[in-house]
Amino acid sequence: MSDTPVKQQNTAAFYGQSVISFAVAMAATAIGIYRLDTDAWVRSFLAIAVLYLVTSTFTLAKVIRDRQEAGTIVSRVDQARLEKLLAQHDPFEKL
């Protein structure tokens, strides 16, 4: 009766690759900042800037995901209401 979309799940390999990629990127950035030939306060500033960027990125990703999921839920509720109205409609009933 309804064409409900199938919820996509990430595979374990994709999840693992994402975690490893994130860890390598953070480690490379940390090593780069640590080995930077400058004062300690400059390295500290860059480290805090990287941490702020990472937390902001996670927050943005969560907000975008939540907005997309909310849109999907509203769409599914509207679809269910339409299907209920169509199921209750009798085209041969007199007005």
Coordinates of C-alpha atoms in Angstrom, one line a residue:
M1 CA 0.0 0.0 0.0
S2 CA 2.8 2.5 0.9
D3 CA 6.2 2.8 -0.5
T4 CA 8.1 3.2 2.7
P5 CA 11.8 3.9 2.1
V6 CA 14.3 1.4 3.5
K7 CA 16.5 2.8 6.3
Q8 CA 20.1 2.7 5.2
Q9 CA 22.6 1.4 7.6
N10 CA 26.3 1.9 7.4
T11 CA 28.4 -1.2 7.2
A12 CA 31.0 -2.1 9.8
A13 CA 33.8 -1.6 7.3
F14 CA 32.6 2.0 6.5
Y15 CA 32.3 2.8 10.2
G16 CA 35.8 1.4 10.8
Q17 CA 37.3 3.3 7.9
S18 CA 35.7 6.5 9.1
V19 CA 37.0 6.1 12.7
I20 CA 40.5 5.2 11.4
S21 CA 40.5 8.1 9.0
F22 CA 39.5 10.5 11.8
A23 CA 42.2 9.1 14.1
V24 CA 44.9 9.4 11.4
A25 CA 43.9 13.0 10.6
M26 CA 43.9 14.1 14.2
A27 CA 47.2 12.3 14.9
A28 CA 48.8 13.9 11.9
T29 CA 47.6 17.3 12.9
A30 CA 48.7 16.9 16.5
I31 CA 52.2 15.8 15.3
G32 CA 52.4 18.7 12.9
I33 CA 51.5 21.2 15.6
Y34 CA 53.9 19.6 18.1
R35 CA 56.8 19.6 15.6
L36 CA 56.1 23.2 14.5
D37 CA 59.1 25.4 14.9
T38 CA 57.5 28.2 16.9
D39 CA 56.7 29.3 20.4
A40 CA 54.6 27.1 22.7
W41 CA 51.8 29.6 22.8
V42 CA 51.4 29.5 19.0
R43 CA 51.2 25.7 19.2
S44 CA 48.7 25.8 22.0
F45 CA 46.6 28.3 20.0
L46 CA 46.6 26.0 17.0
A47 CA 45.8 22.9 19.1
I48 CA 42.8 24.7 20.7
A49 CA 41.7 25.9 17.3
V50 CA 41.8 22.4 15.9
L51 CA 39.8 21.0 18.9
Y52 CA 37.2 23.8 18.4
L53 CA 36.9 23.0 14.7
V54 CA 36.4 19.3 15.4
T55 CA 33.7 19.9 18.0
S56 CA 32.0 22.4 15.8
T57 CA 32.0 19.9 12.9
F58 CA 30.5 17.2 15.1
T59 CA 27.8 19.6 16.2
L60 CA 27.0 20.8 12.7
A61 CA 26.8 17.2 11.5
K62 CA 24.4 16.3 14.3
V63 CA 22.2 19.3 13.6
I64 CA 22.0 18.5 9.9
R65 CA 21.2 14.8 10.6
D66 CA 18.5 15.8 13.1
R67 CA 16.9 18.2 10.6
Q68 CA 16.9 15.6 7.9
E69 CA 15.4 13.0 10.2
A70 CA 12.7 15.4 11.4
G71 CA 11.8 16.1 7.7
T72 CA 11.6 12.4 7.1
I73 CA 9.3 11.9 10.1
V74 CA 6.9 14.7 9.0
S75 CA 6.8 13.3 5.5
R76 CA 5.9 9.8 6.8
V77 CA 3.2 11.2 9.0
D78 CA 1.7 13.2 6.1
Q79 CA 1.9 10.1 3.9
A80 CA 0.1 8.0 6.6
R81 CA -2.7 10.6 6.9
L82 CA -3.1 10.7 3.1
E83 CA -3.3 6.9 3.0
K84 CA -5.9 6.9 5.8
L85 CA -8.1 9.4 3.9
L86 CA -7.8 7.4 0.7
A87 CA -8.7 4.2 2.5
Q88 CA -11.8 5.7 4.1
H89 CA -13.0 7.4 0.9
D90 CA -15.8 5.6 -0.9
P91 CA -16.2 7.0 -4.5
F92 CA -19.7 5.4 -4.8
E93 CA -21.1 7.1 -1.6
K94 CA -23.6 9.8 -2.2
L95 CA -22.7 13.3 -1.1

